[in-house]
Amino acid sequence: VGFVVLGPDRDHSDPTVGEIWALYVDPDAWRSGHGQALISSALDDARAQGFDFSEIPRLSRLLNEI
């Protein structure tokens, strides 16, 4: 249905700050919650690995909606 790729934020020198590098959801699956589920699961995994997404304001606002 889709994928998400996360890694260190490319604009910061702190390797613990994370960034979503790619997100894709098949158009046939749009508006079904798959994108939200992909992001939520990926962020849980990234946080468990020590990444911090709070330094990215737009993503921080989105996280409050999940």
mmCIF file of N, CA and C in Angstrom:
data_model
loop_
_atom_site.group_PDB
_atom_site.id
_atom_site.type_symbol
_atom_site.label_atom_id
_atom_site.label_comp_id
_atom_site.label_asym_id
_atom_site.label_seq_id
_atom_site.Cartn_x
_atom_site.Cartn_y
_atom_site.Cartn_z
ATOM 1 N N VAL A 1 0.830 -1.192 0.000
ATOM 2 C CA VAL A 1 0.000 0.000 0.000
ATOM 3 C C VAL A 1 0.871 1.250 0.000
ATOM 4 N N GLY A 2 2.042 1.197 0.664
ATOM 5 C CA GLY A 2 2.898 2.366 0.703
ATOM 6 C C GLY A 2 4.143 2.137 1.521
ATOM 7 N N PHE A 3 4.918 3.206 1.662
ATOM 8 C CA PHE A 3 6.134 3.132 2.469
ATOM 9 C C PHE A 3 6.488 4.506 3.004
ATOM 10 N N VAL A 4 7.305 4.509 4.046
ATOM 11 C CA VAL A 4 7.862 5.738 4.604
ATOM 12 C C VAL A 4 9.327 5.464 4.913
ATOM 13 N N VAL A 5 10.168 6.473 4.658
ATOM 14 C CA VAL A 5 11.597 6.360 4.930
ATOM 15 C C VAL A 5 11.988 7.511 5.851
ATOM 16 N N LEU A 6 12.604 7.164 6.976
ATOM 17 C CA LEU A 6 13.054 8.163 7.944
ATOM 18 C C LEU A 6 14.551 8.044 8.141
ATOM 19 N N GLY A 7 15.165 9.145 8.549
ATOM 20 C CA GLY A 7 16.584 9.125 8.861
ATOM 21 C C GLY A 7 16.968 10.404 9.562
ATOM 22 N N PRO A 8 18.262 10.605 9.773
ATOM 23 C CA PRO A 8 18.715 11.842 10.411
ATOM 24 C C PRO A 8 18.343 13.058 9.561
ATOM 25 N N ASP A 9 18.010 14.156 10.222
ATOM 26 C CA ASP A 9 17.674 15.389 9.520
ATOM 27 C C ASP A 9 18.902 15.885 8.769
ATOM 28 N N ARG A 10 18.763 16.122 7.489
ATOM 29 C CA ARG A 10 19.893 16.516 6.649
ATOM 30 C C ARG A 10 20.322 17.960 6.846
ATOM 31 N N ASP A 11 19.520 18.778 7.514
ATOM 32 C CA ASP A 11 19.842 20.194 7.693
ATOM 33 C C ASP A 11 20.454 20.521 9.052
ATOM 34 N N HIS A 12 20.609 19.538 9.906
ATOM 35 C CA HIS A 12 21.142 19.777 11.251
ATOM 36 C C HIS A 12 22.389 18.924 11.483
ATOM 37 N N SER A 13 23.222 19.403 12.346
ATOM 38 C CA SER A 13 24.426 18.636 12.666
ATOM 39 C C SER A 13 24.157 17.597 13.747
ATOM 40 N N ASP A 14 23.004 17.649 14.392
ATOM 41 C CA ASP A 14 22.666 16.697 15.449
ATOM 42 C C ASP A 14 22.073 15.440 14.822
ATOM 43 N N PRO A 15 22.772 14.320 14.878
ATOM 44 C CA PRO A 15 22.277 13.098 14.225
ATOM 45 C C PRO A 15 21.068 12.468 14.909
ATOM 46 N N THR A 16 20.660 13.013 16.066
ATOM 47 C CA THR A 16 19.467 12.459 16.714
ATOM 48 C C THR A 16 18.186 13.124 16.237
ATOM 49 N N VAL A 17 18.313 14.224 15.479
ATOM 50 C CA VAL A 17 17.133 14.900 14.932
ATOM 51 C C VAL A 17 16.727 14.163 13.663
ATOM 52 N N GLY A 18 15.480 13.711 13.619
ATOM 53 C CA GLY A 18 15.014 12.906 12.501
ATOM 54 C C GLY A 18 14.249 13.688 11.455
ATOM 55 N N GLU A 19 14.136 13.079 10.291
ATOM 56 C CA GLU A 19 13.426 13.688 9.159
ATOM 57 C C GLU A 19 12.752 12.580 8.346
ATOM 58 N N ILE A 20 11.564 12.870 7.850
ATOM 59 C CA ILE A 20 10.915 11.961 6.908
ATOM 60 C C ILE A 20 11.517 12.248 5.541
ATOM 61 N N TRP A 21 12.193 11.272 4.976
ATOM 62 C CA TRP A 21 12.833 11.446 3.671
ATOM 63 C C TRP A 21 11.858 11.150 2.535
ATOM 64 N N ALA A 22 10.975 10.199 2.748
ATOM 65 C CA ALA A 22 10.026 9.837 1.687
ATOM 66 C C ALA A 22 8.773 9.237 2.314
ATOM 67 N N LEU A 23 7.650 9.495 1.671
ATOM 68 C CA LEU A 23 6.374 8.903 2.070
ATOM 69 C C LEU A 23 5.577 8.666 0.796
ATOM 70 N N TYR A 24 5.095 7.461 0.639
ATOM 71 C CA TYR A 24 4.276 7.136 -0.531
ATOM 72 C C TYR A 24 3.121 6.256 -0.090
ATOM 73 N N VAL A 25 1.944 6.598 -0.553
ATOM 74 C CA VAL A 25 0.748 5.770 -0.373
ATOM 75 C C VAL A 25 0.095 5.654 -1.746
ATOM 76 N N ASP A 26 -0.195 4.438 -2.151
ATOM 77 C CA ASP A 26 -0.855 4.206 -3.433
ATOM 78 C C ASP A 26 -2.133 5.041 -3.492
ATOM 79 N N PRO A 27 -2.350 5.754 -4.581
ATOM 80 C CA PRO A 27 -3.548 6.591 -4.683
ATOM 81 C C PRO A 27 -4.857 5.838 -4.411
ATOM 82 N N ASP A 28 -4.916 4.566 -4.730
ATOM 83 C CA ASP A 28 -6.131 3.794 -4.443
ATOM 84 C C ASP A 28 -6.377 3.636 -2.947
ATOM 85 N N ALA A 29 -5.339 3.894 -2.123
ATOM 86 C CA ALA A 29 -5.468 3.741 -0.676
ATOM 87 C C ALA A 29 -5.538 5.079 0.054
ATOM 88 N N TRP A 30 -5.580 6.183 -0.682
ATOM 89 C CA TRP A 30 -5.679 7.496 -0.053
ATOM 90 C C TRP A 30 -6.966 7.594 0.759
ATOM 91 N N ARG A 31 -6.896 8.385 1.824
ATOM 92 C CA ARG A 31 -8.044 8.685 2.687
ATOM 93 C C ARG A 31 -8.574 7.442 3.392
ATOM 94 N N SER A 32 -7.680 6.478 3.601
ATOM 95 C CA SER A 32 -8.090 5.259 4.294
ATOM 96 C C SER A 32 -7.330 5.065 5.601
ATOM 97 N N GLY A 33 -6.434 6.018 5.941
ATOM 98 C CA GLY A 33 -5.672 5.927 7.179
ATOM 99 C C GLY A 33 -4.333 5.228 7.039
ATOM 100 N N HIS A 34 -4.018 4.734 5.834
ATOM 101 C CA HIS A 34 -2.750 4.019 5.662
ATOM 102 C C HIS A 34 -1.542 4.935 5.841
ATOM 103 N N GLY A 35 -1.600 6.146 5.331
ATOM 104 C CA GLY A 35 -0.489 7.079 5.486
ATOM 105 C C GLY A 35 -0.234 7.410 6.946
ATOM 106 N N GLN A 36 -1.298 7.683 7.667
ATOM 107 C CA GLN A 36 -1.181 7.974 9.095
ATOM 108 C C GLN A 36 -0.592 6.783 9.841
ATOM 109 N N ALA A 37 -1.032 5.582 9.501
ATOM 110 C CA ALA A 37 -0.506 4.380 10.146
ATOM 111 C C ALA A 37 0.970 4.179 9.827
ATOM 112 N N LEU A 38 1.361 4.427 8.573
ATOM 113 C CA LEU A 38 2.774 4.300 8.194
ATOM 114 C C LEU A 38 3.635 5.275 8.985
ATOM 115 N N ILE A 39 3.219 6.521 9.045
ATOM 116 C CA ILE A 39 3.994 7.531 9.768
ATOM 117 C C ILE A 39 4.049 7.204 11.252
ATOM 118 N N SER A 40 2.936 6.860 11.837
ATOM 119 C CA SER A 40 2.900 6.554 13.257
ATOM 120 C C SER A 40 3.835 5.399 13.609
ATOM 121 N N SER A 41 3.793 4.344 12.833
ATOM 122 C CA SER A 41 4.646 3.184 13.080
ATOM 123 C C SER A 41 6.127 3.529 12.881
ATOM 124 N N ALA A 42 6.428 4.251 11.812
ATOM 125 C CA ALA A 42 7.813 4.621 11.536
ATOM 126 C C ALA A 42 8.372 5.536 12.621
ATOM 127 N N LEU A 43 7.563 6.471 13.099
ATOM 128 C CA LEU A 43 8.020 7.372 14.152
ATOM 129 C C LEU A 43 8.235 6.637 15.463
ATOM 130 N N ASP A 44 7.377 5.684 15.764
ATOM 131 C CA ASP A 44 7.579 4.865 16.967
ATOM 132 C C ASP A 44 8.915 4.138 16.889
ATOM 133 N N ASP A 45 9.201 3.540 15.740
ATOM 134 C CA ASP A 45 10.476 2.839 15.554
ATOM 135 C C ASP A 45 11.651 3.812 15.660
ATOM 136 N N ALA A 46 11.522 4.979 15.031
ATOM 137 C CA ALA A 46 12.610 5.953 15.053
ATOM 138 C C ALA A 46 12.854 6.484 16.463
ATOM 139 N N ARG A 47 11.795 6.752 17.195
ATOM 140 C CA ARG A 47 11.956 7.218 18.576
ATOM 141 C C ARG A 47 12.655 6.152 19.419
ATOM 142 N N ALA A 48 12.305 4.896 19.205
ATOM 143 C CA ALA A 48 12.946 3.803 19.935
ATOM 144 C C ALA A 48 14.442 3.736 19.635
ATOM 145 N N GLN A 49 14.839 4.244 18.463
ATOM 146 C CA GLN A 49 16.246 4.285 18.079
ATOM 147 C C GLN A 49 16.926 5.587 18.504
ATOM 148 N N GLY A 50 16.181 6.472 19.176
ATOM 149 C CA GLY A 50 16.772 7.699 19.706
ATOM 150 C C GLY A 50 16.592 8.942 18.865
ATOM 151 N N PHE A 51 15.808 8.876 17.792
ATOM 152 C CA PHE A 51 15.574 10.070 16.989
ATOM 153 C C PHE A 51 14.584 10.994 17.684
ATOM 154 N N ASP A 52 14.754 12.294 17.449
ATOM 155 C CA ASP A 52 13.888 13.327 18.011
ATOM 156 C C ASP A 52 13.338 14.141 16.847
ATOM 157 N N PHE A 53 12.021 14.259 16.759
ATOM 158 C CA PHE A 53 11.386 14.985 15.662
ATOM 159 C C PHE A 53 10.827 16.330 16.092
ATOM 160 N N SER A 54 11.066 16.725 17.336
ATOM 161 C CA SER A 54 10.472 17.956 17.857
ATOM 162 C C SER A 54 11.103 19.213 17.266
ATOM 163 N N GLU A 55 12.284 19.119 16.655
ATOM 164 C CA GLU A 55 12.953 20.289 16.085
ATOM 165 C C GLU A 55 12.416 20.660 14.710
ATOM 166 N N ILE A 56 11.532 19.859 14.168
ATOM 167 C CA ILE A 56 10.986 20.126 12.846
ATOM 168 C C ILE A 56 9.557 20.626 13.045
ATOM 169 N N PRO A 57 9.344 21.959 13.045
ATOM 170 C CA PRO A 57 8.062 22.533 13.448
ATOM 171 C C PRO A 57 6.851 21.964 12.711
ATOM 172 N N ARG A 58 6.920 21.834 11.409
ATOM 173 C CA ARG A 58 5.750 21.353 10.671
ATOM 174 C C ARG A 58 5.406 19.922 11.069
ATOM 175 N N LEU A 59 6.421 19.077 11.215
ATOM 176 C CA LEU A 59 6.178 17.702 11.617
ATOM 177 C C LEU A 59 5.666 17.649 13.044
ATOM 178 N N SER A 60 6.176 18.516 13.900
ATOM 179 C CA SER A 60 5.696 18.547 15.274
ATOM 180 C C SER A 60 4.194 18.834 15.328
ATOM 181 N N ARG A 61 3.737 19.750 14.477
ATOM 182 C CA ARG A 61 2.292 20.061 14.439
ATOM 183 C C ARG A 61 1.513 18.841 13.950
ATOM 184 N N LEU A 62 2.036 18.148 12.931
ATOM 185 C CA LEU A 62 1.355 16.956 12.421
ATOM 186 C C LEU A 62 1.290 15.855 13.471
ATOM 187 N N LEU A 63 2.363 15.703 14.229
ATOM 188 C CA LEU A 63 2.394 14.665 15.255
ATOM 189 C C LEU A 63 1.330 14.878 16.314
ATOM 190 N N ASN A 64 1.029 16.139 16.586
ATOM 191 C CA ASN A 64 -0.017 16.435 17.569
ATOM 192 C C ASN A 64 -1.390 16.017 17.059
ATOM 193 N N GLU A 65 -1.536 15.865 15.748
ATOM 194 C CA GLU A 65 -2.823 15.465 15.163
ATOM 195 C C GLU A 65 -2.965 13.962 15.071
ATOM 196 N N ILE A 66 -1.854 13.225 15.208
ATOM 197 C CA ILE A 66 -1.916 11.751 15.079
ATOM 198 C C ILE A 66 -2.334 11.148 16.388
#
